[in-house]
Every structure is written in C-alpha cells, then in structure tokens.
Amino acid sequence: MKLIDTHAHMDDEKYEGKLDSMIKNYVEEGMVLIINPSYDKASCERTIVLTEKYPMIYGAIGMHPHDAKDADEEFFSYIIEKTRNEKIVAVGEIGLDYYYDYSPRDVQKAVFKRQMEIAQDANLPVIIHCRDSHHDTYELLKTFKGKVKGVMHSYSGSWEMAKLYLDLGYYISFSGPITFKNSRKLPEVAANVPLDRIMIETDSPYLTPVPFRGKTNEPAYVQYVAQRVAQLKGISSEELVIKVIENTKALFTKI
Ligand code: NI
C-alpha cells in the first residue's frame, strides 16, 4: 500500500543515526513522500540538508509561533532566499499558539503575518499551526484570501470552524488524535470534509496514534491515521491515500 506523511519532523534528534535505515524501509514499504516542516532557523537548515539527501523528503521553512520571539530581519531574509530552493515547497509551520503562549501574542501575530506575506511573494502555500487561537488565525488568513492557500496541520477545531477554512481554500489535515477514543469533534470533521480537501500526517515525533500511543511517533504510523479517516469516509485506506497524494500535489505545486 502507498503511504504519504504530509507533516513529520524528521530533523528531530530522536531520529539521529536512524534515518538512513528508516528511509530505506519506507521506500520498500511504499512511502511516496514526507514533508518536513521547520520551526526555527536551525531546523530550517537541518530540513534543507534532509531534502538534499533523501529524494522522498520535501521541506517547508518558517518560524513556529512558539519561537516567534526569535524571528528577526536576518531570519526573514534567510527564508526569502530559501523559498527559491527547488525542494522547499511551503512556508511553515507558522501560525498562532495561545495554549502555550511561549511568545507574546502580538509578536506571534506580527511574525505570522510577515511569513504569510513572504509566502504570497514566493507564490508558495503555507502550513498552519493553530492551537486555541482559531479566531485570530482565521481573521489573519482571511486577509490573504485568494492570495495564499495552505493546510491546517493537525487540525483540532470544530466542523463549524473547518468550514470557514475550507471557504478560504485551505486543506484540513488529520493526525494521531483522530485515532484517540476520547476524540469527540474530529470524527465529525473528518466525516464532513470533502475528499479533495483532506490530508493526513503524523506530526512525528509527537501525537503518536493508537495503537502506539506513548511511544515515539514515526511516519510509518500514518497508516493508522489513514485507516481511521478512511473508515469515517466509508472508503478503503488505499483509496484515501491515493486521494491525499493527489491533494498534496495540488496544493504543494513544486512537488
Ligand atoms: Ni509540527
């Protein structure tokens, strides 16, 4: 069966020394591609190295809201330059996180907006991280309607909210939590999102799906996310993954 992971942090230190064998296995097991998003300058640099080394890994560059306080003009110039890299297919992950509030909210908003402008200028899609910040995230994305498209990564909101993002042209991506028994809102969202706007991901090394919850996540486990989403859509996992591959290529046009 083919597989795809639209969001995995393979540059995480947990995979150090293991990546060669992991990627070799993935090639044999049918993994088509992995998108590796960044969260700060060092992870952008590591991501670029991975995209050069492994054909199946594509990258996104950007400053996560947690680290927004570290974004300066030098960083913005750096990512503007790297958007031209042929295997950098998006700006991300960017957005707002009001759950942890690791950076002041006004700084998060300013850095988010600036990176949206960079994506627009580079004609690249965005990968959006949004936690407990749906109102402000939506309001900012709306100002770029028709100019920037993207994916709501590891979506955690309601179906009502998802409809608004769909109207802006965004894709909705599901990860491990869709497999959790206590997941209440997500099954409803997955059942309702049109097939041509769905993505799946692991967000490795975080958010490990059932039945491996508690262990380190890895892209191979995306099959459990695929199974659950496919079940909610009433189709086979194979059909779902084929659709997600199409959707991924439709949004990330450099792939
Ligand atoms: Ni992530």
PDB file of C-alpha atoms and ligand atoms in Angstrom:
ATOM      1  CA  MET A   1       0.000   0.000   0.000  1.00  0.00           C
ATOM      2  CA  LYS A   2       1.197   3.503  -0.797  1.00  0.00           C
ATOM      3  CA  LEU A   3       1.679   5.942   2.097  1.00  0.00           C
ATOM      4  CA  ILE A   4       2.289   9.655   2.481  1.00  0.00           C
ATOM      5  CA  ASP A   5       3.089  11.777   5.528  1.00  0.00           C
ATOM      6  CA  THR A   6       2.412  15.459   4.894  1.00  0.00           C
ATOM      7  CA  HIS A   7       3.969  16.602   8.178  1.00  0.00           C
ATOM      8  CA  ALA A   8       6.835  14.948  10.051  1.00  0.00           C
ATOM      9  CA  HIS A   9       9.806  16.460  11.879  1.00  0.00           C
ATOM     10  CA  MET A  10      12.454  14.046  10.667  1.00  0.00           C
ATOM     11  CA  ASP A  11      15.172  16.509  11.705  1.00  0.00           C
ATOM     12  CA  ASP A  12      14.272  15.803  15.357  1.00  0.00           C
ATOM     13  CA  GLU A  13      17.169  14.443  17.419  1.00  0.00           C
ATOM     14  CA  LYS A  14      15.097  11.322  18.211  1.00  0.00           C
ATOM     15  CA  TYR A  15      15.833  10.048  14.676  1.00  0.00           C
ATOM     16  CA  GLU A  16      19.549  10.861  14.697  1.00  0.00           C
ATOM     17  CA  GLY A  17      21.542   7.941  13.367  1.00  0.00           C
ATOM     18  CA  LYS A  18      18.398   6.020  12.392  1.00  0.00           C
ATOM     19  CA  LEU A  19      17.223   7.970   9.361  1.00  0.00           C
ATOM     20  CA  ASP A  20      19.119   6.036   6.683  1.00  0.00           C
ATOM     21  CA  SER A  21      17.531   2.725   7.656  1.00  0.00           C
ATOM     22  CA  MET A  22      14.108   4.283   8.299  1.00  0.00           C
ATOM     23  CA  ILE A  23      14.001   5.911   4.863  1.00  0.00           C
ATOM     24  CA  LYS A  24      15.283   2.739   3.187  1.00  0.00           C
ATOM     25  CA  ASN A  25      12.430   0.772   4.778  1.00  0.00           C
ATOM     26  CA  TYR A  26       9.918   3.449   3.825  1.00  0.00           C
ATOM     27  CA  VAL A  27      10.945   3.259   0.165  1.00  0.00           C
ATOM     28  CA  GLU A  28      10.349  -0.507   0.253  1.00  0.00           C
ATOM     29  CA  GLU A  29       7.050  -0.136   2.098  1.00  0.00           C
ATOM     30  CA  GLY A  30       5.550   2.315  -0.418  1.00  0.00           C
ATOM     31  CA  MET A  31       6.010   5.681   1.283  1.00  0.00           C
ATOM     32  CA  VAL A  32       5.768   8.187  -1.543  1.00  0.00           C
ATOM     33  CA  LEU A  33       6.816  11.334   0.233  1.00  0.00           C
ATOM     34  CA  ILE A  34       7.293  13.099   3.552  1.00  0.00           C
ATOM     35  CA  ILE A  35       7.048  16.846   4.086  1.00  0.00           C
ATOM     36  CA  ASN A  36       9.418  18.081   6.777  1.00  0.00           C
ATOM     37  CA  PRO A  37       8.324  21.433   8.250  1.00  0.00           C
ATOM     38  CA  SER A  38      10.652  23.709  10.213  1.00  0.00           C
ATOM     39  CA  TYR A  39      10.125  25.674  13.411  1.00  0.00           C
ATOM     40  CA  ASP A  40      13.247  27.856  13.775  1.00  0.00           C
ATOM     41  CA  LYS A  41      16.424  28.782  11.889  1.00  0.00           C
ATOM     42  CA  ALA A  42      18.381  25.679  12.936  1.00  0.00           C
ATOM     43  CA  SER A  43      15.548  23.362  11.924  1.00  0.00           C
ATOM     44  CA  CYS A  44      15.269  25.160   8.552  1.00  0.00           C
ATOM     45  CA  GLU A  45      18.948  24.382   7.982  1.00  0.00           C
ATOM     46  CA  ARG A  46      18.544  20.741   9.030  1.00  0.00           C
ATOM     47  CA  THR A  47      15.432  20.406   6.856  1.00  0.00           C
ATOM     48  CA  ILE A  48      17.293  21.635   3.771  1.00  0.00           C
ATOM     49  CA  VAL A  49      20.061  19.085   4.410  1.00  0.00           C
ATOM     50  CA  LEU A  50      17.470  16.277   4.635  1.00  0.00           C
ATOM     51  CA  THR A  51      15.756  17.336   1.406  1.00  0.00           C
ATOM     52  CA  GLU A  52      19.107  17.226  -0.381  1.00  0.00           C
ATOM     53  CA  LYS A  53      19.955  13.798   0.987  1.00  0.00           C
ATOM     54  CA  TYR A  54      16.640  11.923   0.645  1.00  0.00           C
ATOM     55  CA  PRO A  55      14.606  12.111  -2.580  1.00  0.00           C
ATOM     56  CA  MET A  56      11.311  11.425  -0.762  1.00  0.00           C
ATOM     57  CA  ILE A  57      11.719  14.293   1.722  1.00  0.00           C
ATOM     58  CA  TYR A  58      10.442  17.757   0.788  1.00  0.00           C
ATOM     59  CA  GLY A  59      10.694  20.704   3.129  1.00  0.00           C
ATOM     60  CA  ALA A  60       8.918  23.755   4.461  1.00  0.00           C
ATOM     61  CA  ILE A  61      10.686  26.657   6.102  1.00  0.00           C
ATOM     62  CA  GLY A  62       9.379  29.031   8.722  1.00  0.00           C
ATOM     63  CA  MET A  63       9.247  30.131  12.349  1.00  0.00           C
ATOM     64  CA  HIS A  64       6.796  28.333  14.632  1.00  0.00           C
ATOM     65  CA  PRO A  65       4.661  30.583  16.890  1.00  0.00           C
ATOM     66  CA  HIS A  66       6.483  29.151  19.930  1.00  0.00           C
ATOM     67  CA  ASP A  67       9.728  30.648  18.595  1.00  0.00           C
ATOM     68  CA  ALA A  68       8.245  33.808  17.090  1.00  0.00           C
ATOM     69  CA  LYS A  69      10.209  35.913  19.587  1.00  0.00           C
ATOM     70  CA  ASP A  70      13.414  34.783  17.828  1.00  0.00           C
ATOM     71  CA  ALA A  71      12.383  35.947  14.345  1.00  0.00           C
ATOM     72  CA  ASP A  72      14.364  38.948  13.145  1.00  0.00           C
ATOM     73  CA  GLU A  73      15.086  40.598   9.791  1.00  0.00           C
ATOM     74  CA  GLU A  74      18.037  38.307   9.217  1.00  0.00           C
ATOM     75  CA  PHE A  75      15.750  35.286   9.608  1.00  0.00           C
ATOM     76  CA  PHE A  76      13.159  36.693   7.200  1.00  0.00           C
ATOM     77  CA  SER A  77      15.867  37.396   4.594  1.00  0.00           C
ATOM     78  CA  TYR A  78      17.119  33.848   5.071  1.00  0.00           C
ATOM     79  CA  ILE A  79      13.734  32.233   4.394  1.00  0.00           C
ATOM     80  CA  ILE A  80      13.019  34.549   1.460  1.00  0.00           C
ATOM     81  CA  GLU A  81      16.227  33.275  -0.133  1.00  0.00           C
ATOM     82  CA  LYS A  82      15.415  29.629   0.672  1.00  0.00           C
ATOM     83  CA  THR A  83      11.903  29.782  -0.813  1.00  0.00           C
ATOM     84  CA  ARG A  84      13.712  29.525  -4.167  1.00  0.00           C
ATOM     85  CA  ASN A  85      15.183  26.144  -3.241  1.00  0.00           C
ATOM     86  CA  GLU A  86      13.550  23.562  -5.528  1.00  0.00           C
ATOM     87  CA  LYS A  87      12.672  21.143  -2.707  1.00  0.00           C
ATOM     88  CA  ILE A  88      11.246  23.793  -0.391  1.00  0.00           C
ATOM     89  CA  VAL A  89       7.559  23.513  -1.182  1.00  0.00           C
ATOM     90  CA  ALA A  90       5.901  25.668   1.508  1.00  0.00           C
ATOM     91  CA  VAL A  91       6.326  28.217   4.262  1.00  0.00           C
ATOM     92  CA  GLY A  92       5.720  26.520   7.612  1.00  0.00           C
ATOM     93  CA  GLU A  93       4.985  25.744  10.140  1.00  0.00           C
ATOM     94  CA  ILE A  94       3.634  29.148  11.042  1.00  0.00           C
ATOM     95  CA  GLY A  95       0.609  30.372  12.958  1.00  0.00           C
ATOM     96  CA  LEU A  96      -0.563  31.135  16.479  1.00  0.00           C
ATOM     97  CA  ASP A  97      -0.403  29.105  19.682  1.00  0.00           C
ATOM     98  CA  TYR A  98      -2.374  30.587  22.586  1.00  0.00           C
ATOM     99  CA  TYR A  99      -2.266  27.341  24.567  1.00  0.00           C
ATOM    100  CA  TYR A 100       1.416  27.552  25.469  1.00  0.00           C
ATOM    101  CA  ASP A 101       1.943  31.287  24.795  1.00  0.00           C
ATOM    102  CA  TYR A 102       5.721  30.750  24.547  1.00  0.00           C
ATOM    103  CA  SER A 103       5.976  34.023  22.598  1.00  0.00           C
ATOM    104  CA  PRO A 104       3.876  37.152  23.305  1.00  0.00           C
ATOM    105  CA  ARG A 105       0.679  37.145  21.225  1.00  0.00           C
ATOM    106  CA  ASP A 106       1.385  40.441  19.465  1.00  0.00           C
ATOM    107  CA  VAL A 107       4.803  39.085  18.419  1.00  0.00           C
ATOM    108  CA  GLN A 108       3.233  35.813  17.241  1.00  0.00           C
ATOM    109  CA  LYS A 109       0.730  37.744  15.107  1.00  0.00           C
ATOM    110  CA  ALA A 110       3.348  40.036  13.567  1.00  0.00           C
ATOM    111  CA  VAL A 111       5.675  37.138  12.692  1.00  0.00           C
ATOM    112  CA  PHE A 112       2.769  35.087  11.310  1.00  0.00           C
ATOM    113  CA  LYS A 113       1.636  37.973   9.095  1.00  0.00           C
ATOM    114  CA  ARG A 114       5.150  38.628   7.842  1.00  0.00           C
ATOM    115  CA  GLN A 115       5.593  34.982   6.861  1.00  0.00           C
ATOM    116  CA  MET A 116       2.215  34.974   5.100  1.00  0.00           C
ATOM    117  CA  GLU A 117       3.482  37.910   3.026  1.00  0.00           C
ATOM    118  CA  ILE A 118       6.684  36.014   2.252  1.00  0.00           C
ATOM    119  CA  ALA A 119       4.622  33.003   1.118  1.00  0.00           C
ATOM    120  CA  GLN A 120       2.483  35.238  -1.070  1.00  0.00           C
ATOM    121  CA  ASP A 121       5.515  36.874  -2.694  1.00  0.00           C
ATOM    122  CA  ALA A 122       7.113  33.459  -3.303  1.00  0.00           C
ATOM    123  CA  ASN A 123       3.824  32.011  -4.554  1.00  0.00           C
ATOM    124  CA  LEU A 124       4.096  29.172  -2.021  1.00  0.00           C
ATOM    125  CA  PRO A 125       1.413  27.570   0.160  1.00  0.00           C
ATOM    126  CA  VAL A 126       1.563  27.670   3.966  1.00  0.00           C
ATOM    127  CA  ILE A 127       1.426  25.042   6.710  1.00  0.00           C
ATOM    128  CA  ILE A 128      -0.604  26.421   9.606  1.00  0.00           C
ATOM    129  CA  HIS A 129      -0.195  25.580  13.286  1.00  0.00           C
ATOM    130  CA  CYS A 130      -3.202  26.776  15.287  1.00  0.00           C
ATOM    131  CA  ARG A 131      -3.823  25.943  18.928  1.00  0.00           C
ATOM    132  CA  ASP A 132      -6.536  27.667  20.976  1.00  0.00           C
ATOM    133  CA  SER A 133      -6.275  30.565  18.534  1.00  0.00           C
ATOM    134  CA  HIS A 134      -8.875  29.871  15.868  1.00  0.00           C
ATOM    135  CA  HIS A 135     -10.437  33.343  15.946  1.00  0.00           C
ATOM    136  CA  ASP A 136      -7.212  35.277  15.348  1.00  0.00           C
ATOM    137  CA  THR A 137      -5.800  32.663  12.958  1.00  0.00           C
ATOM    138  CA  TYR A 138      -8.914  32.773  10.808  1.00  0.00           C
ATOM    139  CA  GLU A 139      -9.034  36.588  10.815  1.00  0.00           C
ATOM    140  CA  LEU A 140      -5.436  36.771   9.582  1.00  0.00           C
ATOM    141  CA  LEU A 141      -5.815  34.047   6.936  1.00  0.00           C
ATOM    142  CA  LYS A 142      -8.939  35.807   5.678  1.00  0.00           C
ATOM    143  CA  THR A 143      -6.927  38.917   4.811  1.00  0.00           C
ATOM    144  CA  PHE A 144      -4.942  36.708   2.393  1.00  0.00           C
ATOM    145  CA  LYS A 145      -7.993  35.084   0.799  1.00  0.00           C
ATOM    146  CA  GLY A 146      -7.374  34.368  -2.863  1.00  0.00           C
ATOM    147  CA  LYS A 147      -3.657  35.114  -2.454  1.00  0.00           C
ATOM    148  CA  VAL A 148      -2.335  32.355  -0.184  1.00  0.00           C
ATOM    149  CA  LYS A 149      -3.565  28.783   0.267  1.00  0.00           C
ATOM    150  CA  GLY A 150      -2.437  26.151   2.709  1.00  0.00           C
ATOM    151  CA  VAL A 151      -3.182  23.344   5.094  1.00  0.00           C
ATOM    152  CA  MET A 152      -4.499  23.424   8.655  1.00  0.00           C
ATOM    153  CA  HIS A 153      -1.982  20.983  10.060  1.00  0.00           C
ATOM    154  CA  SER A 154      -3.001  18.522  12.789  1.00  0.00           C
ATOM    155  CA  TYR A 155      -6.419  20.118  12.818  1.00  0.00           C
ATOM    156  CA  SER A 156      -8.010  20.313  16.258  1.00  0.00           C
ATOM    157  CA  GLY A 157     -11.020  22.600  15.779  1.00  0.00           C
ATOM    158  CA  SER A 158     -14.727  22.112  15.172  1.00  0.00           C
ATOM    159  CA  TRP A 159     -16.523  21.320  11.924  1.00  0.00           C
ATOM    160  CA  GLU A 160     -18.057  24.824  12.027  1.00  0.00           C
ATOM    161  CA  MET A 161     -14.560  26.320  12.047  1.00  0.00           C
ATOM    162  CA  ALA A 162     -13.296  23.863   9.410  1.00  0.00           C
ATOM    163  CA  LYS A 163     -15.990  25.087   7.007  1.00  0.00           C
ATOM    164  CA  LEU A 164     -14.589  28.614   7.278  1.00  0.00           C
ATOM    165  CA  TYR A 165     -11.070  27.412   6.469  1.00  0.00           C
ATOM    166  CA  LEU A 166     -12.382  25.366   3.546  1.00  0.00           C
ATOM    167  CA  ASP A 167     -14.036  28.537   2.236  1.00  0.00           C
ATOM    168  CA  LEU A 168     -10.626  30.224   2.273  1.00  0.00           C
ATOM    169  CA  GLY A 169      -9.246  27.398   0.117  1.00  0.00           C
ATOM    170  CA  TYR A 170      -7.470  25.524   2.903  1.00  0.00           C
ATOM    171  CA  TYR A 171      -6.984  21.786   3.308  1.00  0.00           C
ATOM    172  CA  ILE A 172      -7.664  20.025   6.618  1.00  0.00           C
ATOM    173  CA  SER A 173      -5.007  17.594   7.856  1.00  0.00           C
ATOM    174  CA  PHE A 174      -5.601  14.854  10.424  1.00  0.00           C
ATOM    175  CA  SER A 175      -3.022  13.248  12.706  1.00  0.00           C
ATOM    176  CA  GLY A 176      -2.834  10.826  15.658  1.00  0.00           C
ATOM    177  CA  PRO A 177      -5.621  12.377  17.768  1.00  0.00           C
ATOM    178  CA  ILE A 178      -8.251  11.223  15.241  1.00  0.00           C
ATOM    179  CA  THR A 179      -7.465   7.673  16.455  1.00  0.00           C
ATOM    180  CA  PHE A 180      -7.966   8.511  20.144  1.00  0.00           C
ATOM    181  CA  LYS A 181     -11.111   7.171  21.805  1.00  0.00           C
ATOM    182  CA  ASN A 182     -11.797  10.498  23.528  1.00  0.00           C
ATOM    183  CA  SER A 183     -11.649  12.420  20.244  1.00  0.00           C
ATOM    184  CA  ARG A 184     -15.131  13.963  20.022  1.00  0.00           C
ATOM    185  CA  LYS A 185     -15.053  16.734  17.438  1.00  0.00           C
ATOM    186  CA  LEU A 186     -12.570  15.247  14.984  1.00  0.00           C
ATOM    187  CA  PRO A 187     -14.637  12.308  13.675  1.00  0.00           C
ATOM    188  CA  GLU A 188     -17.373  14.757  12.733  1.00  0.00           C
ATOM    189  CA  VAL A 189     -14.857  16.983  10.941  1.00  0.00           C
ATOM    190  CA  ALA A 190     -13.306  14.070   9.028  1.00  0.00           C
ATOM    191  CA  ALA A 191     -16.712  12.719   8.028  1.00  0.00           C
ATOM    192  CA  ASN A 192     -17.681  16.105   6.574  1.00  0.00           C
ATOM    193  CA  VAL A 193     -14.519  17.471   4.934  1.00  0.00           C
ATOM    194  CA  PRO A 194     -14.702  16.860   1.162  1.00  0.00           C
ATOM    195  CA  LEU A 195     -12.318  14.125  -0.022  1.00  0.00           C
ATOM    196  CA  ASP A 196     -10.486  16.533  -2.280  1.00  0.00           C
ATOM    197  CA  ARG A 197      -9.528  18.718   0.712  1.00  0.00           C
ATOM    198  CA  ILE A 198      -8.234  16.067   3.141  1.00  0.00           C
ATOM    199  CA  MET A 199      -4.646  15.424   4.171  1.00  0.00           C
ATOM    200  CA  ILE A 200      -3.072  13.008   6.648  1.00  0.00           C
ATOM    201  CA  GLU A 201       0.109  13.324   8.671  1.00  0.00           C
ATOM    202  CA  THR A 202       1.856  12.083  11.807  1.00  0.00           C
ATOM    203  CA  ASP A 203       3.475  15.271  13.183  1.00  0.00           C
ATOM    204  CA  SER A 204       6.252  12.868  14.215  1.00  0.00           C
ATOM    205  CA  PRO A 205       7.787  12.577  16.753  1.00  0.00           C
ATOM    206  CA  TYR A 206       4.645  13.875  18.502  1.00  0.00           C
ATOM    207  CA  LEU A 207       0.970  12.785  18.599  1.00  0.00           C
ATOM    208  CA  THR A 208       1.534   9.030  18.195  1.00  0.00           C
ATOM    209  CA  PRO A 209      -1.668   7.303  17.043  1.00  0.00           C
ATOM    210  CA  VAL A 210      -3.367   4.295  18.643  1.00  0.00           C
ATOM    211  CA  PRO A 211      -2.093   1.505  18.947  1.00  0.00           C
ATOM    212  CA  PHE A 212       1.367   3.002  19.575  1.00  0.00           C
ATOM    213  CA  ARG A 213       0.279   5.891  21.812  1.00  0.00           C
ATOM    214  CA  GLY A 214       3.007   6.598  24.352  1.00  0.00           C
ATOM    215  CA  LYS A 215       5.851   5.606  22.002  1.00  0.00           C
ATOM    216  CA  THR A 216       7.866   7.860  19.700  1.00  0.00           C
ATOM    217  CA  ASN A 217       5.854   8.544  16.567  1.00  0.00           C
ATOM    218  CA  GLU A 218       7.223   7.927  13.069  1.00  0.00           C
ATOM    219  CA  PRO A 219       5.894   8.331   9.510  1.00  0.00           C
ATOM    220  CA  ALA A 220       5.103   4.604   9.118  1.00  0.00           C
ATOM    221  CA  TYR A 221       2.304   5.084  11.660  1.00  0.00           C
ATOM    222  CA  VAL A 222       0.462   7.358   9.262  1.00  0.00           C
ATOM    223  CA  GLN A 223      -1.276   4.144   8.156  1.00  0.00           C
ATOM    224  CA  TYR A 224      -3.321   4.207  11.385  1.00  0.00           C
ATOM    225  CA  VAL A 225      -4.423   7.770  10.708  1.00  0.00           C
ATOM    226  CA  ALA A 226      -5.304   6.712   7.149  1.00  0.00           C
ATOM    227  CA  GLN A 227      -7.325   3.747   8.413  1.00  0.00           C
ATOM    228  CA  ARG A 228      -9.384   5.846  10.808  1.00  0.00           C
ATOM    229  CA  VAL A 229     -10.066   8.669   8.341  1.00  0.00           C
ATOM    230  CA  ALA A 230     -10.938   6.144   5.604  1.00  0.00           C
ATOM    231  CA  GLN A 231     -13.347   4.395   7.972  1.00  0.00           C
ATOM    232  CA  LEU A 232     -15.071   7.712   8.700  1.00  0.00           C
ATOM    233  CA  LYS A 233     -15.340   8.412   4.953  1.00  0.00           C
ATOM    234  CA  GLY A 234     -16.603   4.903   4.181  1.00  0.00           C
ATOM    235  CA  ILE A 235     -13.761   4.113   1.738  1.00  0.00           C
ATOM    236  CA  SER A 236     -10.636   1.929   1.837  1.00  0.00           C
ATOM    237  CA  SER A 237      -7.316   3.193   3.204  1.00  0.00           C
ATOM    238  CA  GLU A 238      -5.794   2.701  -0.255  1.00  0.00           C
ATOM    239  CA  GLU A 239      -8.406   4.952  -1.867  1.00  0.00           C
ATOM    240  CA  LEU A 240      -7.934   7.570   0.819  1.00  0.00           C
ATOM    241  CA  VAL A 241      -4.144   7.653   0.453  1.00  0.00           C
ATOM    242  CA  ILE A 242      -4.381   7.969  -3.344  1.00  0.00           C
ATOM    243  CA  LYS A 243      -6.678  10.956  -2.833  1.00  0.00           C
ATOM    244  CA  VAL A 244      -4.331  12.512  -0.269  1.00  0.00           C
ATOM    245  CA  ILE A 245      -1.383  12.143  -2.673  1.00  0.00           C
ATOM    246  CA  GLU A 246      -3.400  13.976  -5.336  1.00  0.00           C
ATOM    247  CA  ASN A 247      -4.391  16.681  -2.848  1.00  0.00           C
ATOM    248  CA  THR A 248      -0.802  17.117  -1.689  1.00  0.00           C
ATOM    249  CA  LYS A 249       0.435  17.602  -5.242  1.00  0.00           C
ATOM    250  CA  ALA A 250      -2.438  20.006  -5.942  1.00  0.00           C
ATOM    251  CA  LEU A 251      -1.523  22.246  -3.012  1.00  0.00           C
ATOM    252  CA  PHE A 252       2.276  21.900  -2.941  1.00  0.00           C
ATOM    253  CA  THR A 253       2.725  22.576  -6.621  1.00  0.00           C
ATOM    254  CA  LYS A 254       6.555  22.338  -6.530  1.00  0.00           C
ATOM    255  CA  ILE A 255       6.379  18.598  -5.755  1.00  0.00           C
TER     256      ILE A 255
HETATM  257 NI    NI B   1       4.624  20.062  13.544  1.00  0.00          NI
END
